[in-house]
């Protein structure tokens, strides 16, 4: 089998290439943006492209290209089932509810009047999200009807920026205090108040809907579980100081003894039911069980999480270093 890998740009493509070199797997580097990409793949059996939700060019056609190649009979990563609801919380709501999976209670309205009626009788606070975005930047806690009405008026009026500029400033300052950002990044985030990021120019404002989730009180941490095939690794993420979000908190625990077996079993169920090649799942503890906040085929990583080991499908623990990027290549090859 010969694998085509989209030219790496700092993402995980370079790890796929390294694995192919190590294991003597035939591969070639391709440019998925090329107008001749279909012809360029004639001598390949598979394409691997870690497309990015924040890249306007990827948003234009990544899923369409992968689906087209899959329809032709080529293997792809991520495949249609894996990438279908990537960076699309609206899609995930319907997908997870249809499969009877325990999503945090979620309420979506495409009518301003229905949304206003709902907030008149809901409990506070509630969580508001845009359908896209990562790292918690497009997630807000609305404390009362007045705040919710303001969001609804925007969503059904001029629309909401897909990049939360004020949230971006706060995040860059928080990261600076943790030693993970520079003054230059703070200045850049301030400039985005007036100058939109490239993604905004491509997507325009989010409008015509509102997306709310039930607020889970007293939640001090979440569990981030990741799977490639049925190999599982996970970590505990503590919420940010004076916040309710755990995403990108920078405060994680990698001790496998802290991970609930219920969280692992639920994650396996999600991956199996949705037939995913890979997935990262954010789980919130609730009444002795777990609720799904979000899922994503793509995920960031901390090198520390590759040191401890992984669970297999029977929840047997395998200590030692892991290479999830190599697993993705292996699974693609073994598909046939």
mmCIF file of C-alpha atoms in Angstrom:
data_model
loop_
_atom_site.group_PDB
_atom_site.id
_atom_site.type_symbol
_atom_site.label_atom_id
_atom_site.label_comp_id
_atom_site.label_asym_id
_atom_site.label_seq_id
_atom_site.Cartn_x
_atom_site.Cartn_y
_atom_site.Cartn_z
ATOM 1 C CA UNK A 1 0.000 0.000 0.000
ATOM 2 C CA UNK A 2 1.179 3.504 -0.835
ATOM 3 C CA UNK A 3 -0.061 6.410 1.279
ATOM 4 C CA UNK A 4 -0.356 10.028 0.188
ATOM 5 C CA UNK A 5 0.177 12.536 3.000
ATOM 6 C CA UNK A 6 -0.791 16.184 2.653
ATOM 7 C CA UNK A 7 2.316 18.340 2.967
ATOM 8 C CA UNK A 8 2.909 18.895 6.692
ATOM 9 C CA UNK A 9 2.574 22.445 7.967
ATOM 10 C CA UNK A 10 3.462 21.932 11.611
ATOM 11 C CA UNK A 11 0.586 19.517 12.247
ATOM 12 C CA UNK A 12 0.688 15.768 12.723
ATOM 13 C CA UNK A 13 1.557 15.044 9.085
ATOM 14 C CA UNK A 14 5.241 15.109 10.008
ATOM 15 C CA UNK A 15 4.630 12.326 12.540
ATOM 16 C CA UNK A 16 2.905 10.200 9.908
ATOM 17 C CA UNK A 17 5.872 10.692 7.611
ATOM 18 C CA UNK A 18 8.322 9.763 10.371
ATOM 19 C CA UNK A 19 6.336 6.593 11.095
ATOM 20 C CA UNK A 20 6.235 5.617 7.426
ATOM 21 C CA UNK A 21 10.018 6.074 7.199
ATOM 22 C CA UNK A 22 10.575 4.048 10.366
ATOM 23 C CA UNK A 23 8.347 1.177 9.192
ATOM 24 C CA UNK A 24 9.352 1.310 5.497
ATOM 25 C CA UNK A 25 5.807 2.137 4.430
ATOM 26 C CA UNK A 26 5.634 3.592 0.885
ATOM 27 C CA UNK A 27 4.369 7.170 0.914
ATOM 28 C CA UNK A 28 4.524 10.418 -0.964
ATOM 29 C CA UNK A 29 3.851 14.009 0.000
ATOM 30 C CA UNK A 30 1.053 15.733 -1.910
ATOM 31 C CA UNK A 31 -0.542 19.153 -1.976
ATOM 32 C CA UNK A 32 -4.289 18.801 -1.450
ATOM 33 C CA UNK A 33 -4.757 22.388 -2.625
ATOM 34 C CA UNK A 34 -3.476 21.479 -6.091
ATOM 35 C CA UNK A 35 -6.054 21.552 -8.867
ATOM 36 C CA UNK A 36 -4.607 18.217 -10.038
ATOM 37 C CA UNK A 37 -4.874 16.503 -6.666
ATOM 38 C CA UNK A 38 -7.165 13.723 -7.919
ATOM 39 C CA UNK A 39 -4.743 12.777 -10.708
ATOM 40 C CA UNK A 40 -1.799 13.112 -8.347
ATOM 41 C CA UNK A 41 -3.309 10.355 -6.201
ATOM 42 C CA UNK A 42 -3.636 7.797 -9.009
ATOM 43 C CA UNK A 43 -0.601 5.844 -7.775
ATOM 44 C CA UNK A 44 -1.733 5.913 -4.129
ATOM 45 C CA UNK A 45 -4.156 3.740 -2.190
ATOM 46 C CA UNK A 46 -4.875 6.214 0.601
ATOM 47 C CA UNK A 47 -4.796 9.897 1.530
ATOM 48 C CA UNK A 48 -4.113 11.292 4.997
ATOM 49 C CA UNK A 49 -4.942 14.940 5.618
ATOM 50 C CA UNK A 50 -5.220 16.418 9.111
ATOM 51 C CA UNK A 51 -7.409 19.299 7.975
ATOM 52 C CA UNK A 52 -7.798 22.244 10.325
ATOM 53 C CA UNK A 53 -11.028 23.898 11.458
ATOM 54 C CA UNK A 54 -9.244 27.268 11.687
ATOM 55 C CA UNK A 55 -7.854 27.222 8.141
ATOM 56 C CA UNK A 56 -10.266 28.932 5.691
ATOM 57 C CA UNK A 57 -8.877 26.953 2.745
ATOM 58 C CA UNK A 58 -9.468 23.645 4.519
ATOM 59 C CA UNK A 59 -13.033 24.652 5.334
ATOM 60 C CA UNK A 60 -13.744 25.237 1.655
ATOM 61 C CA UNK A 61 -13.261 21.688 0.489
ATOM 62 C CA UNK A 62 -11.464 19.263 2.824
ATOM 63 C CA UNK A 63 -14.511 17.172 3.670
ATOM 64 C CA UNK A 64 -15.659 17.229 0.043
ATOM 65 C CA UNK A 65 -12.300 16.010 -1.254
ATOM 66 C CA UNK A 66 -12.058 13.233 1.319
ATOM 67 C CA UNK A 67 -15.625 12.103 0.596
ATOM 68 C CA UNK A 68 -14.968 12.101 -3.155
ATOM 69 C CA UNK A 69 -11.882 9.928 -2.775
ATOM 70 C CA UNK A 70 -13.693 7.607 -0.388
ATOM 71 C CA UNK A 71 -16.509 7.243 -2.925
ATOM 72 C CA UNK A 72 -13.899 6.308 -5.522
ATOM 73 C CA UNK A 73 -12.695 3.480 -3.295
ATOM 74 C CA UNK A 74 -9.570 5.005 -1.816
ATOM 75 C CA UNK A 75 -8.875 4.891 1.900
ATOM 76 C CA UNK A 76 -8.801 8.243 3.637
ATOM 77 C CA UNK A 77 -8.080 9.657 7.046
ATOM 78 C CA UNK A 78 -10.234 11.097 8.382
ATOM 79 C CA UNK A 79 -13.060 9.286 6.631
ATOM 80 C CA UNK A 80 -16.593 10.611 6.263
ATOM 81 C CA UNK A 81 -17.952 9.169 9.502
ATOM 82 C CA UNK A 82 -14.953 10.428 11.459
ATOM 83 C CA UNK A 83 -14.951 13.987 10.154
ATOM 84 C CA UNK A 84 -18.662 14.536 9.510
ATOM 85 C CA UNK A 85 -19.418 16.624 12.615
ATOM 86 C CA UNK A 86 -15.914 18.042 13.089
ATOM 87 C CA UNK A 87 -16.108 21.575 14.526
ATOM 88 C CA UNK A 88 -19.887 21.518 14.178
ATOM 89 C CA UNK A 89 -21.715 21.434 17.503
ATOM 90 C CA UNK A 90 -25.077 21.649 15.764
ATOM 91 C CA UNK A 91 -24.291 18.508 13.823
ATOM 92 C CA UNK A 92 -23.092 16.791 16.980
ATOM 93 C CA UNK A 93 -26.325 17.567 18.804
ATOM 94 C CA UNK A 94 -28.427 15.710 16.254
ATOM 95 C CA UNK A 95 -25.887 12.936 15.731
ATOM 96 C CA UNK A 96 -25.465 12.146 19.433
ATOM 97 C CA UNK A 97 -29.166 12.441 20.212
ATOM 98 C CA UNK A 98 -30.043 10.170 17.268
ATOM 99 C CA UNK A 99 -27.642 7.524 18.584
ATOM 100 C CA UNK A 100 -29.067 7.820 22.141
ATOM 101 C CA UNK A 101 -25.722 8.950 23.542
ATOM 102 C CA UNK A 102 -25.722 11.088 26.713
ATOM 103 C CA UNK A 103 -25.101 14.607 25.439
ATOM 104 C CA UNK A 104 -25.315 17.448 27.947
ATOM 105 C CA UNK A 105 -28.948 18.645 27.560
ATOM 106 C CA UNK A 106 -28.765 20.937 24.538
ATOM 107 C CA UNK A 107 -31.310 23.381 23.151
ATOM 108 C CA UNK A 108 -31.103 24.914 19.675
ATOM 109 C CA UNK A 109 -33.485 27.493 18.244
ATOM 110 C CA UNK A 110 -33.773 28.817 14.709
ATOM 111 C CA UNK A 111 -36.537 31.262 15.627
ATOM 112 C CA UNK A 112 -35.939 34.391 17.698
ATOM 113 C CA UNK A 113 -39.414 34.184 19.222
ATOM 114 C CA UNK A 114 -38.976 30.556 20.282
ATOM 115 C CA UNK A 115 -35.595 31.368 21.820
ATOM 116 C CA UNK A 116 -37.039 34.296 23.784
ATOM 117 C CA UNK A 117 -39.907 32.159 25.032
ATOM 118 C CA UNK A 118 -37.497 29.449 26.155
ATOM 119 C CA UNK A 119 -35.253 31.797 28.167
ATOM 120 C CA UNK A 120 -38.320 33.169 29.941
ATOM 121 C CA UNK A 121 -38.758 29.844 31.745
ATOM 122 C CA UNK A 122 -35.303 28.229 31.856
ATOM 123 C CA UNK A 123 -33.020 27.910 34.879
ATOM 124 C CA UNK A 124 -29.922 30.051 35.227
ATOM 125 C CA UNK A 125 -27.089 30.103 34.417
ATOM 126 C CA UNK A 126 -26.951 28.507 30.966
ATOM 127 C CA UNK A 127 -24.049 27.906 28.614
ATOM 128 C CA UNK A 128 -24.046 29.551 25.198
ATOM 129 C CA UNK A 129 -21.912 28.228 22.343
ATOM 130 C CA UNK A 130 -21.343 28.923 18.688
ATOM 131 C CA UNK A 131 -21.497 25.904 16.428
ATOM 132 C CA UNK A 132 -17.746 26.129 15.723
ATOM 133 C CA UNK A 133 -14.586 27.004 17.593
ATOM 134 C CA UNK A 134 -12.135 25.252 19.910
ATOM 135 C CA UNK A 135 -10.396 25.907 23.187
ATOM 136 C CA UNK A 136 -13.515 27.280 24.854
ATOM 137 C CA UNK A 137 -13.231 30.669 23.110
ATOM 138 C CA UNK A 138 -16.760 30.629 21.698
ATOM 139 C CA UNK A 139 -18.293 29.402 24.952
ATOM 140 C CA UNK A 140 -19.926 31.761 27.436
ATOM 141 C CA UNK A 141 -21.830 31.404 30.685
ATOM 142 C CA UNK A 142 -25.030 33.487 30.605
ATOM 143 C CA UNK A 143 -26.142 34.375 34.106
ATOM 144 C CA UNK A 144 -29.601 35.812 33.490
ATOM 145 C CA UNK A 145 -32.341 36.585 31.003
ATOM 146 C CA UNK A 146 -30.886 39.985 30.146
ATOM 147 C CA UNK A 147 -27.570 38.480 29.000
ATOM 148 C CA UNK A 148 -29.354 35.770 27.031
ATOM 149 C CA UNK A 149 -31.669 38.273 25.335
ATOM 150 C CA UNK A 150 -28.653 40.298 24.225
ATOM 151 C CA UNK A 151 -27.108 37.198 22.626
ATOM 152 C CA UNK A 152 -30.381 36.249 20.938
ATOM 153 C CA UNK A 153 -30.850 39.740 19.513
ATOM 154 C CA UNK A 154 -27.356 39.602 18.051
ATOM 155 C CA UNK A 155 -27.776 36.092 16.656
ATOM 156 C CA UNK A 156 -30.985 37.059 14.861
ATOM 157 C CA UNK A 157 -29.729 40.517 13.972
ATOM 158 C CA UNK A 158 -26.278 41.454 12.703
ATOM 159 C CA UNK A 159 -24.858 38.107 13.799
ATOM 160 C CA UNK A 160 -22.020 37.074 16.122
ATOM 161 C CA UNK A 161 -18.364 37.114 15.198
ATOM 162 C CA UNK A 162 -16.981 33.554 14.859
ATOM 163 C CA UNK A 163 -13.914 34.756 16.734
ATOM 164 C CA UNK A 164 -14.503 36.056 20.259
ATOM 165 C CA UNK A 165 -12.077 38.980 20.313
ATOM 166 C CA UNK A 166 -12.591 39.916 23.965
ATOM 167 C CA UNK A 167 -12.312 36.291 24.968
ATOM 168 C CA UNK A 168 -9.142 36.084 22.884
ATOM 169 C CA UNK A 169 -7.574 38.954 24.831
ATOM 170 C CA UNK A 170 -8.461 37.361 28.155
ATOM 171 C CA UNK A 171 -7.083 34.025 27.005
ATOM 172 C CA UNK A 172 -3.784 35.491 25.790
ATOM 173 C CA UNK A 173 -3.350 37.363 29.094
ATOM 174 C CA UNK A 174 -4.152 34.188 31.053
ATOM 175 C CA UNK A 175 -1.636 32.206 29.002
ATOM 176 C CA UNK A 176 0.960 34.955 29.443
ATOM 177 C CA UNK A 177 0.608 34.698 33.215
ATOM 178 C CA UNK A 178 1.157 30.952 32.918
ATOM 179 C CA UNK A 179 4.289 31.552 30.875
ATOM 180 C CA UNK A 180 2.700 30.106 27.721
ATOM 181 C CA UNK A 181 2.236 33.304 25.680
ATOM 182 C CA UNK A 182 4.231 36.405 24.810
ATOM 183 C CA UNK A 183 3.511 40.133 24.888
ATOM 184 C CA UNK A 184 3.382 39.977 21.088
ATOM 185 C CA UNK A 185 0.497 37.499 21.268
ATOM 186 C CA UNK A 186 -1.392 39.795 23.647
ATOM 187 C CA UNK A 187 -0.944 42.750 21.278
ATOM 188 C CA UNK A 188 -2.072 40.618 18.348
ATOM 189 C CA UNK A 189 -5.206 39.549 20.235
ATOM 190 C CA UNK A 190 -6.003 43.196 21.049
ATOM 191 C CA UNK A 191 -5.722 44.136 17.366
ATOM 192 C CA UNK A 192 -8.314 41.450 16.531
ATOM 193 C CA UNK A 193 -10.937 43.623 18.229
ATOM 194 C CA UNK A 194 -10.813 45.824 15.134
ATOM 195 C CA UNK A 195 -9.191 43.580 12.534
ATOM 196 C CA UNK A 196 -10.868 40.226 11.895
ATOM 197 C CA UNK A 197 -8.899 37.001 11.689
ATOM 198 C CA UNK A 198 -8.751 35.251 8.308
ATOM 199 C CA UNK A 199 -11.388 32.777 9.419
ATOM 200 C CA UNK A 200 -13.919 35.583 9.924
ATOM 201 C CA UNK A 201 -13.360 36.928 6.426
ATOM 202 C CA UNK A 202 -14.055 33.452 5.074
ATOM 203 C CA UNK A 203 -17.057 32.445 7.195
ATOM 204 C CA UNK A 204 -18.784 35.701 7.984
ATOM 205 C CA UNK A 205 -20.836 36.118 11.154
ATOM 206 C CA UNK A 206 -22.761 33.329 12.850
ATOM 207 C CA UNK A 207 -26.455 34.113 12.652
ATOM 208 C CA UNK A 208 -29.908 32.586 12.420
ATOM 209 C CA UNK A 209 -29.588 30.227 15.386
ATOM 210 C CA UNK A 210 -28.743 30.031 19.079
ATOM 211 C CA UNK A 211 -27.199 27.042 20.848
ATOM 212 C CA UNK A 212 -27.572 26.576 24.606
ATOM 213 C CA UNK A 213 -26.456 23.805 26.954
ATOM 214 C CA UNK A 214 -27.425 23.025 30.501
ATOM 215 C CA UNK A 215 -24.885 24.306 33.016
ATOM 216 C CA UNK A 216 -23.464 21.498 35.140
ATOM 217 C CA UNK A 217 -22.871 22.971 38.622
ATOM 218 C CA UNK A 218 -19.962 22.128 40.931
ATOM 219 C CA UNK A 219 -17.958 20.707 38.055
ATOM 220 C CA UNK A 220 -14.315 21.208 39.041
ATOM 221 C CA UNK A 221 -12.841 19.197 36.177
ATOM 222 C CA UNK A 222 -13.699 17.223 33.080
ATOM 223 C CA UNK A 223 -12.255 14.083 31.519
ATOM 224 C CA UNK A 224 -10.708 14.277 28.082
ATOM 225 C CA UNK A 225 -10.648 10.822 26.545
ATOM 226 C CA UNK A 226 -8.951 10.109 23.233
ATOM 227 C CA UNK A 227 -9.167 7.031 21.057
ATOM 228 C CA UNK A 228 -7.490 5.771 17.921
ATOM 229 C CA UNK A 229 -9.403 2.694 16.939
ATOM 230 C CA UNK A 230 -10.000 1.049 20.310
ATOM 231 C CA UNK A 231 -6.811 2.180 22.004
ATOM 232 C CA UNK A 232 -7.637 4.699 24.719
ATOM 233 C CA UNK A 233 -5.717 7.274 26.722
ATOM 234 C CA UNK A 234 -7.104 10.050 28.885
ATOM 235 C CA UNK A 235 -6.443 12.882 31.308
ATOM 236 C CA UNK A 236 -8.253 14.961 33.904
ATOM 237 C CA UNK A 237 -8.516 18.675 33.089
ATOM 238 C CA UNK A 238 -9.138 21.015 35.994
ATOM 239 C CA UNK A 239 -11.240 24.087 35.272
ATOM 240 C CA UNK A 240 -9.577 27.457 34.912
ATOM 241 C CA UNK A 241 -9.312 29.731 37.909
ATOM 242 C CA UNK A 242 -12.497 31.775 38.410
ATOM 243 C CA UNK A 243 -14.066 30.108 35.370
ATOM 244 C CA UNK A 244 -16.235 27.130 34.455
ATOM 245 C CA UNK A 245 -14.251 25.891 31.455
ATOM 246 C CA UNK A 246 -11.624 23.160 31.555
ATOM 247 C CA UNK A 247 -10.597 23.382 27.907
ATOM 248 C CA UNK A 248 -7.050 24.746 27.524
ATOM 249 C CA UNK A 249 -6.838 25.320 31.268
ATOM 250 C CA UNK A 250 -3.214 24.199 31.265
ATOM 251 C CA UNK A 251 -3.895 22.248 34.461
ATOM 252 C CA UNK A 252 -4.077 18.545 33.612
ATOM 253 C CA UNK A 253 -3.507 15.297 35.476
ATOM 254 C CA UNK A 254 -2.174 12.294 33.556
ATOM 255 C CA UNK A 255 -2.533 9.629 36.258
ATOM 256 C CA UNK A 256 -4.472 6.654 34.781
ATOM 257 C CA UNK A 257 -5.632 5.709 38.272
ATOM 258 C CA UNK A 258 -7.755 8.865 38.356
ATOM 259 C CA UNK A 259 -9.731 7.972 35.241
ATOM 260 C CA UNK A 260 -13.181 6.474 35.798
ATOM 261 C CA UNK A 261 -13.889 3.189 34.026
ATOM 262 C CA UNK A 262 -17.350 4.596 33.281
ATOM 263 C CA UNK A 263 -15.726 7.373 31.258
ATOM 264 C CA UNK A 264 -13.646 4.849 29.317
ATOM 265 C CA UNK A 265 -16.605 2.566 28.603
ATOM 266 C CA UNK A 266 -18.765 5.470 27.457
ATOM 267 C CA UNK A 267 -15.992 6.666 25.170
ATOM 268 C CA UNK A 268 -15.709 3.209 23.609
ATOM 269 C CA UNK A 269 -19.461 3.167 23.083
ATOM 270 C CA UNK A 270 -19.348 6.561 21.371
ATOM 271 C CA UNK A 271 -16.509 5.558 19.052
ATOM 272 C CA UNK A 272 -18.152 2.255 18.154
ATOM 273 C CA UNK A 273 -21.629 3.623 17.553
ATOM 274 C CA UNK A 274 -20.349 6.463 15.380
ATOM 275 C CA UNK A 275 -17.716 4.213 13.703
ATOM 276 C CA UNK A 276 -14.878 6.678 14.204
ATOM 277 C CA UNK A 277 -11.222 6.214 13.267
ATOM 278 C CA UNK A 278 -10.180 8.603 16.017
ATOM 279 C CA UNK A 279 -11.948 10.869 18.479
ATOM 280 C CA UNK A 280 -11.362 13.195 21.402
ATOM 281 C CA UNK A 281 -14.281 13.386 23.823
ATOM 282 C CA UNK A 282 -14.928 15.951 26.538
ATOM 283 C CA UNK A 283 -16.902 14.325 29.367
ATOM 284 C CA UNK A 284 -18.470 16.097 32.332
ATOM 285 C CA UNK A 285 -19.157 14.161 35.560
ATOM 286 C CA UNK A 286 -22.841 14.237 36.490
ATOM 287 C CA UNK A 287 -24.742 12.252 39.128
ATOM 288 C CA UNK A 288 -22.212 9.419 39.158
ATOM 289 C CA UNK A 289 -22.108 9.136 35.372
ATOM 290 C CA UNK A 290 -20.823 11.281 32.508
ATOM 291 C CA UNK A 291 -22.327 13.594 29.921
ATOM 292 C CA UNK A 292 -20.778 14.453 26.567
ATOM 293 C CA UNK A 293 -19.917 18.109 26.054
ATOM 294 C CA UNK A 294 -18.233 17.849 22.644
ATOM 295 C CA UNK A 295 -16.376 15.472 20.333
ATOM 296 C CA UNK A 296 -13.699 16.014 17.688
ATOM 297 C CA UNK A 297 -11.734 13.778 15.334
ATOM 298 C CA UNK A 298 -8.741 16.114 15.750
ATOM 299 C CA UNK A 299 -7.079 16.942 19.022
ATOM 300 C CA UNK A 300 -4.113 18.744 20.506
ATOM 301 C CA UNK A 301 -1.716 16.952 22.762
ATOM 302 C CA UNK A 302 0.786 17.346 25.522
ATOM 303 C CA UNK A 303 3.881 15.109 25.213
ATOM 304 C CA UNK A 304 3.296 14.027 28.826
ATOM 305 C CA UNK A 305 0.167 12.125 27.823
ATOM 306 C CA UNK A 306 2.207 9.848 25.564
ATOM 307 C CA UNK A 307 4.424 8.641 28.410
ATOM 308 C CA UNK A 308 2.150 6.564 30.643
ATOM 309 C CA UNK A 309 0.382 4.007 28.425
ATOM 310 C CA UNK A 310 -3.075 3.138 27.114
ATOM 311 C CA UNK A 311 -6.134 0.965 27.680
ATOM 312 C CA UNK A 312 -7.281 -1.642 25.177
ATOM 313 C CA UNK A 313 -10.909 -2.440 24.351
ATOM 314 C CA UNK A 314 -11.169 -4.747 27.372
ATOM 315 C CA UNK A 315 -9.788 -1.906 29.534
ATOM 316 C CA UNK A 316 -6.545 -3.761 30.032
ATOM 317 C CA UNK A 317 -3.755 -1.318 30.824
ATOM 318 C CA UNK A 318 -0.591 -1.262 28.705
ATOM 319 C CA UNK A 319 2.136 0.849 30.362
ATOM 320 C CA UNK A 320 4.852 2.619 28.414
ATOM 321 C CA UNK A 321 5.224 5.202 25.682
ATOM 322 C CA UNK A 322 2.520 5.370 23.018
ATOM 323 C CA UNK A 323 2.434 6.664 19.453
ATOM 324 C CA UNK A 324 -1.164 7.501 18.466
ATOM 325 C CA UNK A 325 0.018 8.987 15.165
ATOM 326 C CA UNK A 326 1.552 5.656 14.224
ATOM 327 C CA UNK A 327 -1.660 3.909 15.269
ATOM 328 C CA UNK A 328 -3.604 6.021 12.776
ATOM 329 C CA UNK A 329 -1.289 4.886 9.960
ATOM 330 C CA UNK A 330 -1.449 1.248 11.101
ATOM 331 C CA UNK A 331 -5.237 1.243 11.261
ATOM 332 C CA UNK A 332 -5.533 2.759 7.796
ATOM 333 C CA UNK A 333 -3.248 0.105 6.336
ATOM 334 C CA UNK A 334 -5.140 -2.680 8.128
ATOM 335 C CA UNK A 335 -8.526 -1.464 6.890
ATOM 336 C CA UNK A 336 -8.153 -3.751 3.882
#
